[in-house]
Short mmCIF file of C-alpha atoms in Angstrom, two decimals:
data_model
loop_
_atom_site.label_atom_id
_atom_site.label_comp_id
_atom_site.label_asym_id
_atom_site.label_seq_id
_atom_site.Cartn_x
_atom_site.Cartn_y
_atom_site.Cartn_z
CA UNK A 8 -27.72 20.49 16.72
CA UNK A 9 -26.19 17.52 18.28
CA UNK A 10 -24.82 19.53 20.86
CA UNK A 11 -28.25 21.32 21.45
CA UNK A 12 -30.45 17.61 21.70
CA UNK A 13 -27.71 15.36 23.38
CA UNK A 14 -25.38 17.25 25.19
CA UNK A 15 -21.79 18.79 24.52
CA UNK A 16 -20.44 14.78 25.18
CA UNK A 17 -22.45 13.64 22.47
CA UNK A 18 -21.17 16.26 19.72
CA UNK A 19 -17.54 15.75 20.84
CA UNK A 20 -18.24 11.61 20.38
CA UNK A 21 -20.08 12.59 16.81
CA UNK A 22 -16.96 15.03 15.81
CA UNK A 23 -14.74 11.91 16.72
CA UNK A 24 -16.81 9.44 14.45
CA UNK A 25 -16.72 11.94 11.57
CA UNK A 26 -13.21 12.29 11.59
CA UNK A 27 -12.94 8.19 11.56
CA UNK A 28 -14.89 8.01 9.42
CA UNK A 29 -13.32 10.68 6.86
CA UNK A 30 -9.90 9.85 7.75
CA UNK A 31 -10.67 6.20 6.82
CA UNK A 32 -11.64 7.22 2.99
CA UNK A 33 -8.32 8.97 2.44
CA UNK A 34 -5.00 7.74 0.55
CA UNK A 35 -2.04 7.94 3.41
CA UNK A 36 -0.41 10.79 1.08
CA UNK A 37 -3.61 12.68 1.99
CA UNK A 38 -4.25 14.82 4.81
CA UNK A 39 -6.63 15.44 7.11
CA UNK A 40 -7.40 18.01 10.09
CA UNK A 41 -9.71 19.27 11.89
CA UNK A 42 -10.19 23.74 11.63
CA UNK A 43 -12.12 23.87 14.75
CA UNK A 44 -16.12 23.22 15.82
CA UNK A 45 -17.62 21.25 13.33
CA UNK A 46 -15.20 22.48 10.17
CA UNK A 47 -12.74 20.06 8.55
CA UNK A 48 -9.75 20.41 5.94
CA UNK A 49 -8.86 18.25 3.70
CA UNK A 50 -5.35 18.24 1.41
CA UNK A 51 -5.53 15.92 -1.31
CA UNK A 52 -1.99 15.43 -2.47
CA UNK A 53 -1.85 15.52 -6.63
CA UNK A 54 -5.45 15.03 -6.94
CA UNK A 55 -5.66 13.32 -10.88
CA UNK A 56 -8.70 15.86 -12.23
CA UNK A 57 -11.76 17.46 -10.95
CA UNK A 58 -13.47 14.68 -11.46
CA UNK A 59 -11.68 12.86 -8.89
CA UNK A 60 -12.03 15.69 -6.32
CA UNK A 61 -15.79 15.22 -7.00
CA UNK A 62 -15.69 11.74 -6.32
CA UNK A 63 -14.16 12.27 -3.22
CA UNK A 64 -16.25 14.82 -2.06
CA UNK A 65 -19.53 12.74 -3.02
CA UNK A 66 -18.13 9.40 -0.60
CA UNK A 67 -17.50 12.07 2.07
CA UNK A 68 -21.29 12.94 2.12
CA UNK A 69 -22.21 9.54 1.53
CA UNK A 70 -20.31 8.14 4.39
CA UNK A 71 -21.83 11.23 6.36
CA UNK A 72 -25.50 10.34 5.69
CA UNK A 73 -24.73 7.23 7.67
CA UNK A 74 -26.13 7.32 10.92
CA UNK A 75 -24.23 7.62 13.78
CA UNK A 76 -24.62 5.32 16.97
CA UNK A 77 -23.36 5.30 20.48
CA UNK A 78 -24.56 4.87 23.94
CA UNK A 79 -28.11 5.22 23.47
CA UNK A 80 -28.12 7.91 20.93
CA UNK A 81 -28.74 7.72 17.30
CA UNK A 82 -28.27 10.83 15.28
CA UNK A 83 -27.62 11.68 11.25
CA UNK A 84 -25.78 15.14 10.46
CA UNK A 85 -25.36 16.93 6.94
CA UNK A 86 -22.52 18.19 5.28
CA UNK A 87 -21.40 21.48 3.33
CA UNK A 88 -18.24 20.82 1.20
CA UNK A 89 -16.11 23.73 -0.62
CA UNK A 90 -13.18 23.34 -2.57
CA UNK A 91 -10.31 24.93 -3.97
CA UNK A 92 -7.71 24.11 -5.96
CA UNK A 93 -4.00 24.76 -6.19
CA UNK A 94 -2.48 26.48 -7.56
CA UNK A 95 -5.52 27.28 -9.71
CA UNK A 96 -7.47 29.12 -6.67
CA UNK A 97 -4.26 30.29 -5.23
CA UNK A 98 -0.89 29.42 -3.82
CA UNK A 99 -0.96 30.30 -0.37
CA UNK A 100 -2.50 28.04 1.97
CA UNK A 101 -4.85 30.94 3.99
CA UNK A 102 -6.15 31.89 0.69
CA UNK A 103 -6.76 28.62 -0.66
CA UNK A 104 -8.75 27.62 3.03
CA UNK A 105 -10.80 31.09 2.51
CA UNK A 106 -11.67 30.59 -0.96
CA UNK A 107 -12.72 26.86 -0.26
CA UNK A 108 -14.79 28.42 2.79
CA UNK A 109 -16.76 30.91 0.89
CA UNK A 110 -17.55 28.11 -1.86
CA UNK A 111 -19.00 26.08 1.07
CA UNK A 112 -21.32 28.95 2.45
CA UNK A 113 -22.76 28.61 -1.50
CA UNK A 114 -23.68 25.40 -0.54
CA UNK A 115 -25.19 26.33 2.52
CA UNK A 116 -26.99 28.87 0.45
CA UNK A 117 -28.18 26.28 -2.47
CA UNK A 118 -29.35 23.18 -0.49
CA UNK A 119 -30.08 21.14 -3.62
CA UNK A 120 -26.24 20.52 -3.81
CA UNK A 121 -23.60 19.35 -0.98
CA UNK A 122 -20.39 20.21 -2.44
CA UNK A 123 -19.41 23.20 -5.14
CA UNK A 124 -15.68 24.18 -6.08
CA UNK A 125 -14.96 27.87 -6.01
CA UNK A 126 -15.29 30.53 -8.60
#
């Protein structure tokens, strides 16, 4: 949508921010990429228990619902989160990215929640 309102400039700047922004919440044993478009990855190295994966996920959205602010735009953007877990979800890193994908198109499909691990 950013794209759409303010111009293909605009959404690169906002993609930027978000990945500041993201990068900045991480541990430096953590990492961090970008997939392509608007779709992020995150690796959290020995994460201690689901709960803490949660927590993580729930700053990312909070950081998210921030508005963002340059030039003389202001815009806010959402966020779908899926997760997967190794090697519980799988061992392979494709599978583990696809089954953390589908869990985030659930939570494009329930928009009461923001994040959901897979199942």
């Amino acid at each position: 949508r950013v794209n759409d309102m303010y111009g293909h400039h605009a959404g690169d700047t906002v993609l930027a921010k978000v990945a500041a922004r993201l990068q900045s919440r991480l541990r430096s044993a953590d990492t961090f990429a970008r997939l392509g478009g608007d779709e992020f990855c995150v690796l959290l190295e020995r994460p201690a228990d689901r709960d803490s994966i949660a927590r993580v996920a729930d700053d990312f959205i909070n950081c998210l619902t921030e508005p963002f602010e340059f030039d003389d735009v202001r815009c806010s953007i959402g966020a779908s989160i899926g997760i997967s877990i190794y090697p519980e979800n799988g061992v392979e890193a494709e599978g583990l990215v696809k089954k953390a994908d589908e869990a985030m198109y659930r939570v494009k499909e329930h928009k009461d929640c923001k994040y959901c691990f897979y199942s």
